[in-house]
mmCIF file of C-alpha atoms and ligand atoms in Angstrom:
data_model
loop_
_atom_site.group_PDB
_atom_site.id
_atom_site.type_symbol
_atom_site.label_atom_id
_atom_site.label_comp_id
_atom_site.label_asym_id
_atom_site.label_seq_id
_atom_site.Cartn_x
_atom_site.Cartn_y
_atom_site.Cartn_z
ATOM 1 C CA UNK A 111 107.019 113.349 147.237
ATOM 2 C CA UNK A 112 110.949 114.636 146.891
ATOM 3 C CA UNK A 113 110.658 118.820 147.280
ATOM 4 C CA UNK A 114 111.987 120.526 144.256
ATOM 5 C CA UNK A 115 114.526 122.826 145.305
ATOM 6 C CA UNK A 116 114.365 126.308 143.912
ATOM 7 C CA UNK A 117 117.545 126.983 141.876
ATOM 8 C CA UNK A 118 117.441 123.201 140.196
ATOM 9 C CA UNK A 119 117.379 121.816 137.006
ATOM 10 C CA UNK A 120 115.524 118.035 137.061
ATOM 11 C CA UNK A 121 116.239 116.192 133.854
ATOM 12 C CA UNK A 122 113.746 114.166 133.060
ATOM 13 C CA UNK A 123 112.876 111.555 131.003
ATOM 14 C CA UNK A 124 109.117 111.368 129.369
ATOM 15 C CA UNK A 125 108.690 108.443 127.683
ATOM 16 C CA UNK A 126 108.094 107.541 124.308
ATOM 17 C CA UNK A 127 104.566 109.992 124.568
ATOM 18 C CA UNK A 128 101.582 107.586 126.767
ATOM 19 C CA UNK A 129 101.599 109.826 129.564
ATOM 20 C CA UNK A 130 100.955 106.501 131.410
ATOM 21 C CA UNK A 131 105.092 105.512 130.725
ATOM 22 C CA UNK A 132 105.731 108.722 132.869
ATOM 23 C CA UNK A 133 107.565 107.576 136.240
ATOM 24 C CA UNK A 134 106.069 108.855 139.568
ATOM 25 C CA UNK A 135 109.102 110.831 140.104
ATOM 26 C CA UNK A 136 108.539 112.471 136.556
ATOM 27 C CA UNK A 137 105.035 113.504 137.329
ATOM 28 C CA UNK A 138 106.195 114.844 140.862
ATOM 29 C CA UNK A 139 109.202 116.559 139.079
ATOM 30 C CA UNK A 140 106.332 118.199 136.241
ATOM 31 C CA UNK A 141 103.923 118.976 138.913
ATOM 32 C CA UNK A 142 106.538 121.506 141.082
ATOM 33 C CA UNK A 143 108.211 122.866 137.948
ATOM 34 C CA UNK A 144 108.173 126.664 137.391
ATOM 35 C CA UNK A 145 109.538 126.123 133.791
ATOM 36 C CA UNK A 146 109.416 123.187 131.438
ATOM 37 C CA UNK A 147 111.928 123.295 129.112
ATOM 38 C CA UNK A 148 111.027 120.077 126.583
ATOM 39 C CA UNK A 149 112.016 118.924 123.584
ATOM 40 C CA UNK A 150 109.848 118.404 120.430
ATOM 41 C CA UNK A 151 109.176 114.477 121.156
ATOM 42 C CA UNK A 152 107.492 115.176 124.190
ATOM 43 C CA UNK A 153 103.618 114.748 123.771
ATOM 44 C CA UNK A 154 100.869 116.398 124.818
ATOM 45 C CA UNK A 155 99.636 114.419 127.213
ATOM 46 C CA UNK A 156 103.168 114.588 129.137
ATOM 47 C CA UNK A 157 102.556 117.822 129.030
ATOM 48 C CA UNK A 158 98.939 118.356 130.874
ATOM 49 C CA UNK A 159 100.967 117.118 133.882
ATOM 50 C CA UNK A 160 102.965 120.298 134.251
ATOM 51 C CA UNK A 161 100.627 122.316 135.765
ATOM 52 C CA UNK A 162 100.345 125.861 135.110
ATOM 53 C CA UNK A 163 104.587 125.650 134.973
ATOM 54 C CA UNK A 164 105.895 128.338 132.193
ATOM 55 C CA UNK A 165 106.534 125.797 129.067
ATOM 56 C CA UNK A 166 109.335 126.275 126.463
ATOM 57 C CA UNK A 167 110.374 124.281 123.463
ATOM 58 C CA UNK A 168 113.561 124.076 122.722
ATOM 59 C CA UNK A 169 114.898 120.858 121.206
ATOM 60 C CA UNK A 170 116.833 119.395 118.487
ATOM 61 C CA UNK A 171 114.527 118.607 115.727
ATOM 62 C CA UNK A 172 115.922 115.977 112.950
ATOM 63 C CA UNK A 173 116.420 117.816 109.342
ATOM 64 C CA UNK A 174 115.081 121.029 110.506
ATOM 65 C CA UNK A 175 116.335 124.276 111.361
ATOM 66 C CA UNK A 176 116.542 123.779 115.578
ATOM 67 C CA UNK A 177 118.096 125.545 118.269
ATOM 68 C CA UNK A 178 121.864 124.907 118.984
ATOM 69 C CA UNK A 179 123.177 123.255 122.688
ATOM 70 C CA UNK A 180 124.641 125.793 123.543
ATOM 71 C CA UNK A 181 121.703 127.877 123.682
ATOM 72 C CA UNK A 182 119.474 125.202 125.366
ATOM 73 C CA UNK A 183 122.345 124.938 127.930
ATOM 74 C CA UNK A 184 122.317 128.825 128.741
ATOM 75 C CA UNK A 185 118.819 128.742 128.867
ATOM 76 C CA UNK A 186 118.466 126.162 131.408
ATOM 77 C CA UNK A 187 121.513 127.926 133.229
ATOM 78 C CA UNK A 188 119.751 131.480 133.526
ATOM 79 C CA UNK A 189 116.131 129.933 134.698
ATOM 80 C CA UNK A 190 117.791 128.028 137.272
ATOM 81 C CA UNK A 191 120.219 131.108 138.669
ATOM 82 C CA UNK A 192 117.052 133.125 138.706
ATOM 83 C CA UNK A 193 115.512 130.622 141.438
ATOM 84 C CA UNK A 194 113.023 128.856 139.456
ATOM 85 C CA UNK A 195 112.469 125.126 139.763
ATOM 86 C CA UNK A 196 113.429 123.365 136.011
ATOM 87 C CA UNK A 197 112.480 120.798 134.653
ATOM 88 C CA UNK A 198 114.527 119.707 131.480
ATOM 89 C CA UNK A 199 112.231 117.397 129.623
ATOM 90 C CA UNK A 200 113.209 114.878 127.187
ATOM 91 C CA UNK A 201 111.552 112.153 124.937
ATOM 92 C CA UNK A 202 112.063 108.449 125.863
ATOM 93 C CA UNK A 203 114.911 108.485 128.333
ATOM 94 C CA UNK A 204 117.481 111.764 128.784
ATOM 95 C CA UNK A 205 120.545 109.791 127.959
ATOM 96 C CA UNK A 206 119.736 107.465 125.404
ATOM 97 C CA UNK A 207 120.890 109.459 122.407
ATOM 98 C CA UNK A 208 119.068 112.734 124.228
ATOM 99 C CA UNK A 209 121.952 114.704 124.255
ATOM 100 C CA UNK A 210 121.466 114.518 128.472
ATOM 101 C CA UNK A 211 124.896 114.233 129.091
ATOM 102 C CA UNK A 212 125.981 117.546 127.407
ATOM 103 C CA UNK A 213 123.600 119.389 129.215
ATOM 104 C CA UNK A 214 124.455 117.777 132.713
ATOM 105 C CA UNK A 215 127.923 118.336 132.174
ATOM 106 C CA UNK A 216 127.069 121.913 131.022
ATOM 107 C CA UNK A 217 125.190 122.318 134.452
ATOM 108 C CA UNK A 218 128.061 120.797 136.480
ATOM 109 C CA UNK A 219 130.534 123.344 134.991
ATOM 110 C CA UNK A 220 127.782 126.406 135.733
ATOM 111 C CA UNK A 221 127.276 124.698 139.133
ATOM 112 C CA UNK A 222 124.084 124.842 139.318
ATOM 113 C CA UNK A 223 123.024 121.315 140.965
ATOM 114 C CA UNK A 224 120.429 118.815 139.139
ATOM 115 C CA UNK A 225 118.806 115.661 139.302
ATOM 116 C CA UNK A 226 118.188 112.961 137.158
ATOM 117 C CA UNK A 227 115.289 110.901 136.303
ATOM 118 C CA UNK A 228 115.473 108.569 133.658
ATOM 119 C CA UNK A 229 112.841 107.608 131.412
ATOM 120 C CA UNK A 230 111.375 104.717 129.611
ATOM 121 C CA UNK A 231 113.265 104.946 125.850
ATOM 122 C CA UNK A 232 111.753 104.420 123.024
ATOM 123 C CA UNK A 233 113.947 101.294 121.713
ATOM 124 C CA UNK A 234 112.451 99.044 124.225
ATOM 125 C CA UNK A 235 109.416 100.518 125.598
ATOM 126 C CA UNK A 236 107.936 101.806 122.146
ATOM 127 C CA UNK A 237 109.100 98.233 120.353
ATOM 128 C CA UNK A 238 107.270 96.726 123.810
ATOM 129 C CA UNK A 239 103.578 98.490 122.221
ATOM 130 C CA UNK A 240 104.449 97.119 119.200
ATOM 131 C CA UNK A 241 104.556 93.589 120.729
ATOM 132 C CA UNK A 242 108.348 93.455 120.184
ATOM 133 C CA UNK A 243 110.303 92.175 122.742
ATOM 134 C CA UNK A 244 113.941 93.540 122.360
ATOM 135 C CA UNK A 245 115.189 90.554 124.254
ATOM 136 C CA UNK A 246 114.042 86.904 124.325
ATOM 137 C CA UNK A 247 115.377 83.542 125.681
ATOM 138 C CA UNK A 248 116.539 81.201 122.568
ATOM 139 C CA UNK A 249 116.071 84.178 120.156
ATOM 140 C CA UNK A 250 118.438 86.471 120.284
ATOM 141 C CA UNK A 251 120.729 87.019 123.934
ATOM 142 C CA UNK A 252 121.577 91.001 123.460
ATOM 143 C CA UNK A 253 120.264 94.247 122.216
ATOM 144 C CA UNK A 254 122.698 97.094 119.962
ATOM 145 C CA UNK A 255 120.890 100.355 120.569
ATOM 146 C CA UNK A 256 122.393 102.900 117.540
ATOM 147 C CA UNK A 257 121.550 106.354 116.164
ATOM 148 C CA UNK A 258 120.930 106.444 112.437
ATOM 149 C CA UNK A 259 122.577 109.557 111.967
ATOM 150 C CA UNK A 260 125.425 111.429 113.460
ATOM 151 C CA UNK A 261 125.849 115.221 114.469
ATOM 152 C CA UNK A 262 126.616 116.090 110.863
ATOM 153 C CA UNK A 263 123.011 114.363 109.879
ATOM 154 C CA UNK A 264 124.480 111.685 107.632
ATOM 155 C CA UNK A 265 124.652 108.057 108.458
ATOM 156 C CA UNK A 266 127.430 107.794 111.198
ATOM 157 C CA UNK A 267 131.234 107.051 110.594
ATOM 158 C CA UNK A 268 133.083 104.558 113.027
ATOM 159 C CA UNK A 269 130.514 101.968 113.284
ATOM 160 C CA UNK A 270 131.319 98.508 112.523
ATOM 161 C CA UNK A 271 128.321 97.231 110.436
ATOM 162 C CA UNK A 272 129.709 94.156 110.266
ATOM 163 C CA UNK A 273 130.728 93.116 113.730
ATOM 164 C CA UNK A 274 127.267 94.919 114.601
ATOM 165 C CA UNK A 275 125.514 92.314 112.587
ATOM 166 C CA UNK A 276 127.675 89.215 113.543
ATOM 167 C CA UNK A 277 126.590 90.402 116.686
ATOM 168 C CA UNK A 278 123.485 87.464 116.831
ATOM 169 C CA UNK A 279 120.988 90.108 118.361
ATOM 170 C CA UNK A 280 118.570 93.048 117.715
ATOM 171 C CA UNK A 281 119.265 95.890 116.443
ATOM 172 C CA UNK A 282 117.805 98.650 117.463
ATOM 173 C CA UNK A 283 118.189 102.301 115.416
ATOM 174 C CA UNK A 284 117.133 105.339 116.518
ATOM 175 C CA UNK A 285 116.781 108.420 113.875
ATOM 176 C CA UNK A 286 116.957 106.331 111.178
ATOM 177 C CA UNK A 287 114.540 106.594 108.582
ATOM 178 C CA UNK A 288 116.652 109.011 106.555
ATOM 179 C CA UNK A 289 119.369 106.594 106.019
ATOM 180 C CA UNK A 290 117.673 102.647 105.652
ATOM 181 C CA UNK A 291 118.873 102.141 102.408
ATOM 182 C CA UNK A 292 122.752 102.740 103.482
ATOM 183 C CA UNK A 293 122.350 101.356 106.515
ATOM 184 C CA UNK A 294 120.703 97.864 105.577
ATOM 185 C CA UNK A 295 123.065 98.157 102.126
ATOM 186 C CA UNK A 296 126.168 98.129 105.151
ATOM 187 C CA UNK A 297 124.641 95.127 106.900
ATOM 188 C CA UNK A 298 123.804 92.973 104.311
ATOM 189 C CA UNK A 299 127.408 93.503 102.923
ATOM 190 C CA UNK A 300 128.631 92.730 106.410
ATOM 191 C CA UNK A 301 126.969 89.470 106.212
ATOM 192 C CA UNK A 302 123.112 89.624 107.770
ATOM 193 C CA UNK A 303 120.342 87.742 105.590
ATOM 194 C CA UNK A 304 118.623 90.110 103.135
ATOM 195 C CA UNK A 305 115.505 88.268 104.543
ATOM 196 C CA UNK A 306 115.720 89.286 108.352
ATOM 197 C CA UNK A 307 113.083 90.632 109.887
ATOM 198 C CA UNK A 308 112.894 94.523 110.264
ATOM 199 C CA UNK A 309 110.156 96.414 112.004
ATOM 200 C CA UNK A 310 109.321 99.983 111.792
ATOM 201 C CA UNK A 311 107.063 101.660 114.712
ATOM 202 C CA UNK A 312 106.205 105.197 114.512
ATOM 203 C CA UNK A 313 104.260 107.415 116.882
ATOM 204 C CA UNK A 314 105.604 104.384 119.722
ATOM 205 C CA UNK A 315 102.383 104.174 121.997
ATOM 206 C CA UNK A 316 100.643 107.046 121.391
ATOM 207 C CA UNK A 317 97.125 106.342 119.781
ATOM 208 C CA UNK A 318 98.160 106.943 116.201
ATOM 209 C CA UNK A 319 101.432 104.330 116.300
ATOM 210 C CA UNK A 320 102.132 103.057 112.894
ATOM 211 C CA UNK A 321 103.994 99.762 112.582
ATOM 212 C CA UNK A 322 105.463 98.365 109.302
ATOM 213 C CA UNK A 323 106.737 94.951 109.252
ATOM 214 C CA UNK A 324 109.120 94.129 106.120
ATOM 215 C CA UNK A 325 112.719 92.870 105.632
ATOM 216 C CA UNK A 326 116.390 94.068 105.528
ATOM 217 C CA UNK A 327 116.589 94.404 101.774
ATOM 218 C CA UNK A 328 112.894 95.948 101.135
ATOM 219 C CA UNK A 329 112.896 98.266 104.260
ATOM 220 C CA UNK A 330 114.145 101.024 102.672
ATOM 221 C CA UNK A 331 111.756 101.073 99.689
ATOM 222 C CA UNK A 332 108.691 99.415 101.858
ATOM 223 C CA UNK A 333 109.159 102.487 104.261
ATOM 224 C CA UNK A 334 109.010 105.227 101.261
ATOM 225 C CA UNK A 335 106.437 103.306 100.051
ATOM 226 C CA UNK A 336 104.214 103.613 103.171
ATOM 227 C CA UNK A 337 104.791 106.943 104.063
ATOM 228 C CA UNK A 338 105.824 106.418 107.669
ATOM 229 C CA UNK A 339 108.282 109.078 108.714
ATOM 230 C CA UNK A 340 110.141 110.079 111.739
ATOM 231 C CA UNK A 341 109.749 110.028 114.768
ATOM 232 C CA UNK A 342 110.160 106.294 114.631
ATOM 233 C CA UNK A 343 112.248 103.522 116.085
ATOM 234 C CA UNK A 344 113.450 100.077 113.052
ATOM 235 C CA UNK A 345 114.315 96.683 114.653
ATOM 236 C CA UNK A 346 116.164 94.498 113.177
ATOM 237 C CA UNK A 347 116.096 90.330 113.906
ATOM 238 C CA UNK A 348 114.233 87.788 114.656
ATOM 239 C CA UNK A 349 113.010 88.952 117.662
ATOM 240 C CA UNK A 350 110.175 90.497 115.413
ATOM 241 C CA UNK A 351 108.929 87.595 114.265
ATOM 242 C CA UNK A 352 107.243 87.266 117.902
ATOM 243 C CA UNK A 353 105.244 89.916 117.197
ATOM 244 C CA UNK A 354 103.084 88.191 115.303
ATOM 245 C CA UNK A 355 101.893 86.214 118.729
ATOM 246 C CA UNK A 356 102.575 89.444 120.979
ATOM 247 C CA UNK A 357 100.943 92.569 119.537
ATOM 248 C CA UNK A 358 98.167 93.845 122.154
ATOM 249 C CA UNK A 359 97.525 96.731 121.099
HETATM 250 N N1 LIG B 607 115.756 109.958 124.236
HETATM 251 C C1 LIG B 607 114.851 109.344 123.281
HETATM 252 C C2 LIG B 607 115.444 109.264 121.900
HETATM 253 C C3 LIG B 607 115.785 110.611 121.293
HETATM 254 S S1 LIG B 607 116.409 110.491 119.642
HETATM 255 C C4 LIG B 607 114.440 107.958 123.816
HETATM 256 O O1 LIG B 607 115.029 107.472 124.768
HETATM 257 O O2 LIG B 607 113.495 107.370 123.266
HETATM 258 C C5 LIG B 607 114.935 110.664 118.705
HETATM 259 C C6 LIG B 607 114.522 109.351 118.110
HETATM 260 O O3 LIG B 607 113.909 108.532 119.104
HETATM 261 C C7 LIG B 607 113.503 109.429 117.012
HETATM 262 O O4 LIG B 607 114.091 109.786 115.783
HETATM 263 C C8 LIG B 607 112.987 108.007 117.010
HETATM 264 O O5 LIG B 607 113.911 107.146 116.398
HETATM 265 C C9 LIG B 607 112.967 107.691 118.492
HETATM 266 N N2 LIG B 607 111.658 107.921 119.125
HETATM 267 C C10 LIG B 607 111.407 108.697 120.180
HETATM 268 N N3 LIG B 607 110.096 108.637 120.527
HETATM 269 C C11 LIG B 607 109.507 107.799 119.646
HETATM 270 C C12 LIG B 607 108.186 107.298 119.472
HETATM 271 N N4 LIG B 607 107.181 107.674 120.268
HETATM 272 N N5 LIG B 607 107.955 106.423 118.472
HETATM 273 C C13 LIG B 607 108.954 106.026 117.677
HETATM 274 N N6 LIG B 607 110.216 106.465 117.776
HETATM 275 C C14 LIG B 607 110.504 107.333 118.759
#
């Protein structure tokens, strides 16, 4: 087991929430921690692993009122210049669209030294309980990870929708569900079948996981329709269609 300094902040990645997805270096990180600072993906069951560590939420929440970086970064600042042992935890893994970066770099300028331990994301480990593959030989030869929504909340400027879906692979969106019908609106204009496959997976591999299967043009309606809501990861390409053969759970 590596000894958790005093004075450290450990970022850490959870996984998408089945505490077994938790790397041994996360549970040895959770069981030394005096504070847990998470965010609000994390689940429960992550959380039994911390011990009797001090736990604090503070994470970005999407469409509600949540507490500003700068104030997460301060926080994690003054616990670890008091001597404690933090752990900064984070759904899926800290830098994929976890806002890990800022807060390293934030802990860089305060010097205050850190560790990282990434996590299993939720764009290929929650699509994996699903029985999605995100890759697959003679299917599709890459993977486009994107976030549904920028820092302003609406559907981000500067991507290419079109070269994103002449891109022959999956797509996989994060924090999407409040924009499908603009975003599937861009890539059917940019040229992608109105009949592709699209798969919706909430709750990733927790017991109460939710997974919708329609298509590009009917996602946005099929997912109003259903009432599945964030958090939850859409895939888009044939790559779904194996799902129909892999689903185990
Ligand atoms: N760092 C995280 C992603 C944070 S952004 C990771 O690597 O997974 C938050 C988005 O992640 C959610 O809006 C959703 O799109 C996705 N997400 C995280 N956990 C999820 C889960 N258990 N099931 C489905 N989607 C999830």
């Amino acid at each position: 087991m590596s000894e958790f300094p005093q004075g450290e902040v450990w970022l850490v990645g959870a996984g998408p929430g089945d505490a077994g997805l938790l790397t041994l270096h996360a549970v040895e990180a959770l069981k030394q921690a005096d504070i847990v600072v998470h965010d609000a993906l994390v689940s429960a069951a992550v959380l039994e692993y911390a011990g009797d560590a001090e736990r604090v939420l503070l994470g970005k929440r999407g469409g509600k009122p949540s507490p500003k970086q700068p104030g997460i970064n301060a926080r994690l600042i003054v616990e670890a210049k008091a001597g404690k042992r933090v752990v900064r935890l984070k759904g899926g893994d800290p830098f994929m669209f976890g806002r890990g970066a800022e807060e390293v770099l934030a802990l860089v300028t305060a010097g205050v030294r850190f560790r990282v331990i990434p996590g299993i994301t939720a764009g290929i480990g929650g699509l994996a309980y699903a029985g999605i593959p995100v890759t697959a030989r003679g299917v599709n030869s890459g993977v486009i990870f994107l976030t549904g929504h920028d820092h302003t909340g609406l559907s981000p400027e500067g991507v290419d929708w079109q070269a994103v879906g002449r891109a022959a692979g999956m797509i996989v969106l994060y924090m999407a569900m409040r924009h499908m019908g603009e975003i599937s609106g861009k890539l059917i204009a940019g040229g992608l079948a109105v009949d592709t496959p699209v798969a919706v997976v909430m709750n990733a591999s927790l017991p109460d996981m939710r997974v919708l299967e329609t298509t590009l043009s009917k996602a946005a309606a099929d997912i109003a329709a259903s009432g599945i809501g964030a958090p939850a990861i859409v895939s888009i390409g044939q790559g779904n269609l194996l799902r129909e053969a892999m689903a185990w759970r």
